[in-house]
Amino acid sequence: MTGPGLGFLMERANISTTRGRLLLLIFLAVIGGWGCHPTSCRADEFLCSSRSCFGGRLSDAEAAFDRAEYLRDEGDARCVDWYFRAAQLAWLPVQRRAAVGATGGPANELYQTALAALITTGQETGRWSFTHGLLVHAPGGARRIPIRYYGFPWQPDQFGQLCPVYDPHVTHQINHVYRSDGLGVANIARSAGKQRFVRAHQPFAATVVLRPSANSSWSSPNMQLHIYDPLRISTVQIDGRPVNLTRDLTAPLTTEEDGNRETSFMAFVQPDTSAANRGLFMLEPYQPGKIPVILVHGLLSSPSTWTNFVNEMHARPDLNDQYQIWEFQYGTGEPFLKSAAMLRDQMFQAVVTSDPDGQDQALSQIVMIGHSMGGLVSKLQVTSSGQTVWRSFANRPPEAIVAPPDVMQRLRRYAFFEPSPFVTEVIYVGTPHRGSPWAWRPVGRLAGRLVEEPSANQAAHERIVAQNPGVFTEEFSARIPTSIDLLRPDSKMLLAMDRLPMSKQVCQHSIIGSCRGMIGAGDSDGVVPVESAEHGNVASEIFVSSNHGRLNKAESSLDQMFRILRAHAQRCR
């Protein structure tokens, strides 16, 4: 990594001649005390907290940074001490400019570069502990620079890694980038340890500032590392004046996108694999009093399809203060009756685990947003099956079926259900309530044949069909129905689902794509006809000129979702 150093200083001073550069080197060597070779300096030059050290020239900070760079190239862990010194020395000019409302400039650039390197090398050398602080070596011996946390729902022991944002990667998924310059270094943090309903290594935003503690004096600065949650804190006080923090709310959302297409495809063709990645996940630890929004992706997709939604929601403090985001990930090749059963079970477990005494009213006001097939999975959380679903594939009652107990237990779980008591609002986005002609077409039939069920499941299915001749429909008997099979407009199970009674406590909304015609199906979003996406008894319905894949990312769709969320939060007060 490169950063500002002696060459940077010469460039600012507009010293380009060989003689001028030589004079500057001699000048720094005499008055700055930094003319020695990086490896020949005494140990007592590493760190100091004296007035002359803390209030030194910017050239001192640059020389310390150059020394840190040299030691880092040599693989010497002492680079941590020198990066710390460089950032410490650069703080005073940064503070002076911030106190009068000025940001940027050479001092801030040096401060940020040194601090970013300190964060990285501190972790690489094992000097950094999120619970105990940063270890640096001073003339009097080793000491810990304490770390303070502000605004996070995460605890210190839930931090696993910090990665400074050097060159943010932005993909086509993002409508807007929410990033701003200011004080400190923007980081992508990752969670550590096993936490129920939180993904391993979950990324989130964090801004790091190295500054003196509140009880420090100018002559004796006790430096501390302050880590801020930029979702909740945008400014800090410097000499009684609010100063903007450096913030990057978007970068953590783009880190998981590489390989998503391959992952989504494998989750479709091999729906029973990667069980550890399936289920209901919170983007942050549970926060009492905040209403969950559960995002459910569609066919051949993954939670990354909601990147734009999450990015835009994070940029809206009023929604951030009232909602917490949960995501449901599932294998999209398996029947959505099975996926819906898994979500039903996990939602119950998440609520009971988070609030065992049932005191949090926000957990009984959950909003679900389903894109494409995810809308069908969401609808099955707020409907009552009665005997309707079972009769759509069997002509005898469950007790008359010959099958092992474990097989019948699974079938009952998929076919019999009641509305979740926790969900009160559902938003359908391009949802094929009555199927899609796409499932009939060659590409749809081919996709359906690609789905691989485990051999044990196939054998159990063949056995139950053989032991109960004439009982099951052709749709069920031919094979274990895939999600593609159930999306055919003539699917008996899908048509049965469309007749299920809805919970009276639930308010429904539809966002429908209408950008092109489909042969024999009329207006559509290219995949789902408008006629299939329309749903009765909705409180609101809008049409968006967007194709199916972009419908949940379109500006008009996002505006409608946020309007619904604001109205829902108002009703829940």
XYZ file of C-alpha atoms in Angstrom:
573
model
C 0.000 0.000 0.000
C 1.196 3.472 -0.768
C 0.452 6.614 1.190
C 1.576 10.172 1.827
C 5.186 10.513 2.957
C 8.244 12.605 2.223
C 7.566 12.674 -1.507
C 4.037 13.859 -0.736
C 5.479 16.728 1.355
C 7.881 17.766 -1.413
C 5.075 17.753 -3.925
C 3.007 20.066 -1.720
C 5.951 22.384 -1.234
C 6.449 22.413 -5.025
C 10.094 21.332 -4.599
C 11.075 19.652 -7.837
C 14.822 20.303 -8.210
C 17.412 17.844 -6.939
C 19.110 20.580 -4.929
C 15.820 21.658 -3.355
C 14.960 18.123 -2.353
C 18.394 17.625 -0.832
C 18.070 20.817 1.214
C 14.670 19.685 2.488
C 16.060 16.308 3.511
C 18.872 17.987 5.448
C 16.406 20.390 7.047
C 14.153 17.560 8.253
C 17.141 15.594 9.493
C 18.374 18.503 11.610
C 15.168 19.907 13.110
C 12.866 16.896 12.928
C 15.223 14.218 14.172
C 14.112 11.806 11.452
C 17.250 11.597 9.337
C 18.264 8.175 10.588
C 17.587 4.953 8.726
C 14.266 3.341 9.693
C 15.988 0.396 11.323
C 18.631 2.348 13.237
C 16.426 4.462 15.527
C 16.361 3.970 19.265
C 13.389 2.298 20.942
C 12.502 5.485 22.827
C 11.698 7.206 19.530
C 8.786 4.914 18.807
C 6.099 6.551 20.900
C 5.718 9.448 23.217
C 2.898 11.322 24.841
C 4.815 14.508 25.522
C 3.694 17.929 24.381
C 6.471 18.134 21.785
C 5.519 14.780 20.311
C 1.764 15.305 20.147
C 2.060 18.873 18.994
C 4.790 18.243 16.472
C 4.896 19.178 12.824
C 3.008 17.358 10.088
C 6.417 16.437 8.712
C 6.981 14.343 11.855
C 3.772 12.429 11.152
C 4.833 11.873 7.554
C 8.252 10.611 8.612
C 6.602 8.220 11.094
C 4.347 6.974 8.307
C 7.322 6.396 5.999
C 9.030 4.406 8.735
C 5.880 2.331 9.260
C 5.716 1.574 5.545
C 9.339 0.447 5.535
C 8.824 -1.861 8.511
C 5.653 -3.272 7.011
C 7.489 -4.123 3.792
C 10.103 -5.879 5.940
C 7.419 -7.895 7.733
C 8.257 -6.188 11.037
C 5.360 -5.975 13.529
C 6.759 -2.680 14.831
C 5.020 -1.044 11.869
C 1.908 -1.032 14.091
C 3.657 1.276 16.565
C 4.724 3.678 13.817
C 1.325 3.768 12.119
C -0.123 4.601 15.510
C 2.456 7.358 15.979
C 1.742 8.782 12.508
C -2.012 8.920 13.142
C -1.454 10.365 16.643
C 0.810 13.123 15.324
C -1.592 13.937 12.487
C -4.548 14.261 14.853
C -3.822 17.772 16.101
C -3.929 19.503 12.691
C -6.996 17.414 11.823
C -8.664 18.494 15.064
C -7.797 22.166 14.496
C -9.354 22.148 11.022
C -12.419 20.200 12.191
C -12.986 22.688 15.015
C -13.505 25.460 12.461
C -15.657 23.351 10.145
C -12.923 22.409 7.653
C -12.412 18.854 6.417
C -10.054 17.212 3.996
C -6.560 18.468 3.277
C -3.117 16.831 3.569
C -3.310 16.266 7.330
C -6.639 14.449 7.107
C -5.410 12.383 4.169
C -2.341 11.316 6.124
C -4.386 10.656 9.266
C -6.875 8.447 7.403
C -4.183 6.536 5.522
C -2.182 5.865 8.691
C -5.281 4.876 10.647
C -6.460 2.502 7.909
C -3.025 0.852 7.886
C -3.082 0.683 11.698
C -6.425 -1.137 11.625
C -5.160 -3.614 9.034
C -1.721 -4.328 10.483
C -3.006 -4.367 14.047
C -5.227 -7.304 13.106
C -2.617 -9.002 10.924
C -0.035 -8.986 13.734
C -2.461 -10.076 16.464
C -2.076 -6.733 18.248
C -5.759 -5.835 17.858
C -8.408 -7.163 20.245
C -12.014 -5.983 19.984
C -12.504 -6.579 23.699
C -9.084 -5.528 25.088
C -7.894 -2.840 22.689
C -4.806 -2.276 20.521
C -1.367 -3.281 21.833
C 1.417 -0.755 21.150
C 4.962 -0.589 22.444
C 6.212 2.580 24.113
C 9.462 3.475 25.907
C 7.902 2.494 29.219
C 6.711 -0.844 27.873
C 3.661 -2.250 26.160
C 0.271 -0.640 26.692
C -3.249 -1.089 25.417
C -5.089 1.619 23.483
C -8.708 1.136 24.574
C -11.543 0.723 22.073
C -14.912 2.394 22.677
C -18.101 1.493 20.775
C -20.970 3.830 19.931
C -24.440 3.092 18.567
C -24.066 -0.593 17.669
C -26.557 -3.382 18.358
C -23.454 -5.621 18.204
C -21.441 -6.297 21.363
C -17.605 -5.968 21.318
C -17.146 -9.754 21.393
C -19.405 -10.030 18.316
C -16.893 -8.119 16.174
C -14.677 -10.448 14.153
C -12.883 -8.285 11.607
C -12.534 -4.749 10.288
C -11.611 -4.084 6.677
C -11.021 -0.443 5.685
C -12.840 0.607 2.530
C -10.065 1.607 0.135
C -11.604 1.156 -3.301
C -15.348 0.559 -2.931
C -16.786 -1.982 -5.335
C -20.184 -0.990 -6.688
C -22.249 -3.316 -8.867
C -25.223 -2.927 -11.152
C -27.448 -3.929 -8.224
C -27.109 -0.516 -6.591
C -29.362 2.405 -7.517
C -27.513 4.856 -5.262
C -24.234 4.813 -3.352
C -24.488 6.192 0.183
C -20.983 7.292 1.047
C -19.701 10.563 2.504
C -16.333 12.001 3.514
C -15.510 13.274 6.970
C -13.588 12.276 10.050
C -12.247 8.758 10.500
C -12.016 5.640 8.329
C -14.991 3.753 6.882
C -14.814 -0.026 7.372
C -16.639 -3.192 6.467
C -16.960 -5.041 9.770
C -17.814 -8.730 10.066
C -19.466 -10.529 12.924
C -17.745 -13.267 14.917
C -18.906 -16.353 16.733
C -22.091 -18.364 16.426
C -25.252 -16.368 16.976
C -28.724 -17.778 16.535
C -30.431 -16.371 13.437
C -27.363 -14.325 12.398
C -25.160 -15.422 9.479
C -21.541 -16.222 10.194
C -19.325 -13.283 9.213
C -22.306 -10.989 8.614
C -20.976 -7.702 7.123
C -21.966 -4.310 8.522
C -20.652 -0.731 8.454
C -18.296 0.772 11.042
C -16.332 4.046 11.211
C -13.100 4.175 13.240
C -11.609 7.340 14.775
C -8.363 7.584 16.768
C -8.614 10.543 19.137
C -7.707 11.593 22.698
C -10.054 10.566 25.466
C -12.381 13.155 26.972
C -10.201 13.594 30.065
C -6.978 14.091 28.100
C -4.939 17.232 28.216
C -3.174 18.684 25.216
C 0.162 18.003 26.803
C -0.737 14.424 27.790
C -3.113 12.850 25.263
C -4.583 9.497 26.223
C -5.453 8.165 22.795
C -8.456 5.942 22.266
C -9.980 4.133 19.302
C -13.633 5.024 18.863
C -15.777 2.820 16.621
C -19.116 4.305 15.504
C -22.160 2.743 13.885
C -22.678 5.043 10.869
C -26.274 3.845 10.482
C -27.118 5.576 13.728
C -24.362 8.157 14.282
C -23.373 10.608 11.542
C -21.519 13.307 13.540
C -19.189 13.605 16.530
C -18.296 16.574 18.696
C -14.869 18.184 18.221
C -14.252 21.165 20.531
C -18.012 21.585 20.926
C -18.690 21.533 17.187
C -20.478 18.692 15.316
C -18.174 17.160 12.705
C -19.336 14.735 10.020
C -18.012 11.193 10.188
C -16.730 9.339 7.155
C -19.543 6.946 6.261
C -20.005 4.143 3.735
C -23.371 2.468 4.151
C -23.283 0.749 0.762
C -19.925 -1.065 0.748
C -20.906 -3.816 3.267
C -23.892 -4.735 1.098
C -21.807 -5.393 -2.007
C -19.276 -7.745 -0.420
C -21.407 -10.889 -0.680
C -22.446 -10.606 -4.322
C -19.573 -12.413 -6.062
C -20.709 -15.898 -7.002
C -24.355 -15.274 -6.127
C -25.575 -16.445 -9.529
C -23.764 -19.736 -9.159
C -24.955 -20.090 -5.571
C -28.550 -19.292 -6.563
C -28.413 -21.830 -9.390
C -27.005 -24.572 -7.151
C -29.649 -23.793 -4.529
C -32.220 -24.382 -7.278
C -30.886 -27.628 -8.789
C -29.751 -29.110 -5.443
C -32.229 -27.649 -2.950
C -31.277 -29.971 -0.094
C -27.583 -28.983 -0.070
C -25.925 -26.196 1.940
C -28.461 -26.457 4.741
C -26.313 -24.133 6.880
C -27.047 -21.290 4.451
C -30.811 -21.811 4.533
C -33.271 -20.281 6.912
C -34.247 -17.016 8.527
C -31.404 -14.587 9.230
C -31.246 -11.182 10.928
C -28.959 -8.574 9.356
C -28.235 -7.299 12.886
C -28.808 -8.811 16.334
C -32.412 -8.660 17.532
C -33.432 -5.181 18.692
C -36.454 -4.970 21.032
C -39.154 -2.539 19.956
C -38.283 -2.595 16.262
C -40.695 -4.232 13.799
C -39.157 -7.022 11.684
C -39.373 -6.765 7.897
C -38.889 -10.244 6.416
C -37.595 -10.246 2.834
C -38.280 -13.384 0.759
C -36.505 -13.804 -2.578
C -37.867 -15.580 -5.622
C -37.036 -18.414 -7.995
C -33.376 -18.823 -9.021
C -32.492 -15.973 -6.692
C -30.998 -15.229 -3.281
C -31.179 -12.524 -0.580
C -28.814 -10.390 -2.673
C -31.833 -9.492 -4.813
C -32.814 -7.243 -1.880
C -29.510 -5.328 -1.827
C -31.135 -2.202 -3.230
C -33.969 -2.343 -0.711
C -31.580 -2.730 2.234
C -29.287 0.002 0.898
C -32.157 2.467 0.498
C -33.683 1.567 3.853
C -30.355 2.111 5.624
C -30.251 5.597 4.129
C -33.602 6.485 5.723
C -33.116 7.078 9.473
C -36.854 7.189 10.224
C -37.331 3.648 8.869
C -34.059 2.443 10.390
C -35.267 3.576 13.809
C -38.528 1.632 13.516
C -37.635 -1.550 11.632
C -35.120 -4.387 11.717
C -34.440 -6.415 8.575
C -34.638 -10.204 8.474
C -34.046 -12.294 5.331
C -35.275 -15.768 4.422
C -33.047 -17.909 2.218
C -34.213 -21.228 0.774
C -33.564 -23.669 -2.049
C -35.830 -22.419 -4.807
C -36.055 -25.738 -6.654
C -37.995 -27.449 -3.878
C -41.798 -27.143 -3.582
C -42.687 -23.803 -2.035
C -45.054 -25.612 0.349
C -41.899 -27.087 1.929
C -40.109 -23.708 1.944
C -43.163 -22.066 3.510
C -43.224 -24.685 6.259
C -39.560 -24.023 7.037
C -40.164 -20.266 7.215
C -43.221 -20.801 9.440
C -41.179 -22.877 11.901
C -38.171 -20.560 11.896
C -40.253 -17.428 12.345
C -41.852 -18.954 15.426
C -38.446 -19.984 16.800
C -36.936 -16.547 16.113
C -39.763 -14.766 17.921
C -39.792 -17.107 20.910
C -35.989 -17.116 21.207
C -35.774 -13.320 20.969
C -38.706 -12.585 23.282
C -39.456 -15.647 25.450
C -41.799 -13.695 27.747
C -43.829 -12.227 24.878
C -43.291 -8.621 25.973
C -42.212 -7.115 22.630
C -45.324 -6.000 20.749
C -43.220 -5.212 17.659
C -42.773 -8.958 17.065
C -46.519 -9.312 16.511
C -46.506 -6.646 13.780
C -44.172 -8.314 11.259
C -44.178 -7.141 7.642
C -43.338 -9.637 4.889
C -42.207 -8.627 1.394
C -42.020 -11.384 -1.214
C -40.639 -11.063 -4.724
C -41.878 -13.449 -7.407
C -42.243 -16.951 -5.919
C -41.236 -15.447 -2.579
C -44.676 -13.823 -2.563
C -46.281 -17.266 -2.596
C -44.060 -18.378 0.292
C -45.133 -15.204 2.130
C -48.821 -15.743 1.360
C -48.658 -19.205 2.920
C -47.716 -17.520 6.237
C -51.038 -15.659 6.451
C -53.534 -18.187 5.060
C -55.421 -21.170 6.470
C -55.104 -24.466 4.590
C -58.094 -26.353 5.971
C -58.385 -29.499 3.825
C -57.929 -27.573 0.577
C -54.218 -28.105 -0.028
C -54.341 -31.783 0.967
C -57.273 -32.478 -1.353
C -55.401 -30.832 -4.223
C -53.077 -33.873 -4.426
C -54.813 -36.738 -2.510
C -58.378 -38.143 -2.593
C -58.184 -39.870 0.802
C -57.723 -38.288 4.257
C -54.266 -38.469 5.857
C -55.302 -41.166 8.325
C -56.169 -43.496 5.421
C -52.740 -43.187 3.782
C -50.289 -46.094 4.054
C -46.883 -44.557 4.797
C -44.140 -44.491 7.455
C -44.844 -42.065 10.337
C -41.976 -39.727 9.444
C -43.204 -39.365 5.845
C -46.759 -38.609 6.977
C -45.441 -36.087 9.511
C -43.698 -34.181 6.717
C -46.746 -34.276 4.439
C -48.995 -32.983 7.200
C -46.515 -30.206 7.956
C -46.562 -29.067 4.335
C -50.306 -29.405 3.703
C -51.899 -28.237 6.979
C -51.220 -24.819 8.485
C -52.806 -21.780 10.070
C -51.933 -18.079 9.699
C -48.935 -16.876 11.659
C -50.008 -14.735 14.624
C -46.948 -12.541 14.101
C -47.543 -11.215 10.560
C -49.906 -8.288 9.945
C -48.775 -6.906 6.565
C -47.699 -8.550 3.283
C -46.376 -6.898 0.117
C -46.447 -8.997 -3.048
C -43.920 -7.939 -5.716
C -44.465 -9.587 -9.106
C -46.038 -12.626 -7.442
C -47.527 -15.326 -9.751
C -50.643 -16.119 -7.720
C -52.046 -18.086 -10.674
C -48.761 -19.220 -12.157
C -46.661 -18.240 -15.127
C -46.745 -19.466 -18.754
C -42.947 -19.510 -18.467
C -43.252 -22.789 -16.499
C -44.947 -24.398 -19.521
C -42.307 -23.367 -22.016
C -39.274 -25.504 -22.991
C -36.888 -23.481 -20.806
C -39.196 -23.945 -17.823
C -39.591 -27.684 -18.408
C -35.823 -28.040 -18.783
C -35.215 -26.112 -15.557
C -37.650 -28.390 -13.737
C -35.797 -31.500 -14.922
C -32.514 -30.113 -13.588
C -33.712 -30.201 -9.972
C -32.023 -33.064 -8.113
C -33.851 -34.565 -5.147
C -31.803 -36.711 -2.743
C -32.125 -40.405 -3.564
C -33.645 -41.147 -0.134
C -36.452 -38.634 -0.774
C -37.099 -40.057 -4.232
C -37.280 -43.584 -2.866
C -39.716 -42.547 -0.105
C -41.891 -40.750 -2.667
C -42.008 -43.758 -5.007
C -42.883 -46.023 -2.065
C -45.831 -43.939 -0.842
C -47.257 -43.656 -4.379
C -46.906 -47.418 -4.937
C -48.482 -48.281 -1.552
C -51.495 -46.024 -2.220
C -52.585 -46.730 -5.816
C -55.087 -44.292 -7.296
C -54.867 -41.919 -4.303
C -52.554 -39.180 -5.523
C -52.956 -36.854 -8.481
C -50.829 -37.213 -11.593
C -49.010 -33.999 -10.593
C -47.894 -35.599 -7.331
C -47.448 -39.180 -8.582
C -45.107 -38.446 -11.478
C -42.354 -37.189 -9.178
C -41.780 -34.933 -6.178
C -43.191 -31.675 -7.556
C -40.587 -28.962 -8.092
C -41.264 -25.255 -7.744
C -41.456 -25.074 -11.556
C -44.188 -27.732 -11.557
C -46.195 -25.799 -8.990
C -45.887 -22.570 -11.025
C -47.719 -24.040 -14.018
C -51.033 -22.198 -14.440
C -52.847 -25.573 -14.413
C -51.224 -26.799 -11.185
C -53.958 -28.086 -8.881
C -51.929 -27.203 -5.793
C -51.346 -23.649 -7.011
C -55.024 -23.190 -7.857
C -55.946 -24.536 -4.415
C -53.589 -22.044 -2.769
C -55.315 -19.218 -4.618
C -58.576 -20.131 -2.843
C -57.207 -20.234 0.707
C -58.853 -17.869 3.219
C -56.686 -15.018 4.444
C -56.118 -13.974 8.044
C -58.396 -11.054 8.900
C -55.606 -9.234 10.730
C -53.418 -9.010 7.610
C -53.236 -6.043 5.250
C -52.078 -6.959 1.710
C -50.503 -4.919 -1.090
C -49.500 -5.667 -4.683
C -46.701 -4.234 -6.813
C -47.196 -5.438 -10.382
C -44.831 -5.200 -13.337
C -46.338 -4.156 -16.660
C -43.790 -3.472 -19.375
C -44.496 -5.915 -22.200
C -47.045 -8.310 -23.582
C -46.905 -12.104 -23.452
C -48.418 -14.212 -26.218
C -51.749 -15.481 -24.972
C -51.318 -13.866 -21.548
C -51.633 -10.105 -22.156
C -49.663 -7.457 -20.239
C -46.834 -8.756 -18.052
C -43.412 -8.068 -16.641
C -41.980 -10.608 -19.072
C -42.427 -13.537 -16.672
C -45.625 -13.006 -14.672
C -48.820 -11.846 -16.442
C -50.647 -8.931 -14.839
C -53.705 -11.156 -14.502
C -51.695 -13.620 -12.383
C -50.018 -10.923 -10.284
C -53.306 -9.259 -9.347
C -54.685 -10.381 -6.009
C -58.073 -9.709 -4.484
C -58.717 -7.787 -1.280
C -55.511 -5.745 -1.365
C -55.310 -2.396 0.389
C -53.134 -0.957 -2.392
C -52.031 -1.910 -5.875
C -49.612 -0.142 -8.206
C -48.297 -0.926 -11.684
C -44.609 -0.354 -12.397
C -43.025 -0.246 -15.847
C -40.281 -2.752 -15.084
C -39.244 -6.258 -16.065
C -39.606 -9.080 -13.575
C -35.965 -9.225 -12.428
C -35.778 -5.490 -11.705
C -39.262 -5.049 -10.248
C -38.198 -5.194 -6.588
C -35.315 -2.777 -7.316
C -37.218 -0.158 -9.329
C -37.452 3.311 -7.764
C -41.254 3.332 -7.961
C -41.463 -0.052 -6.248
C -39.108 1.009 -3.456
C -41.037 4.242 -2.919
C -44.254 2.236 -2.569
C -42.695 -0.226 -0.111
C -41.381 2.614 2.056
C -44.757 4.395 1.947
C -46.417 1.184 3.180
C -43.815 0.722 5.919
C -44.264 4.275 7.191
C -48.043 3.869 7.296
C -47.683 0.498 9.047
C -45.375 1.946 11.701
C -47.831 4.775 12.281
C -50.694 2.319 12.835
C -48.587 0.242 15.232
C -47.842 3.136 17.591
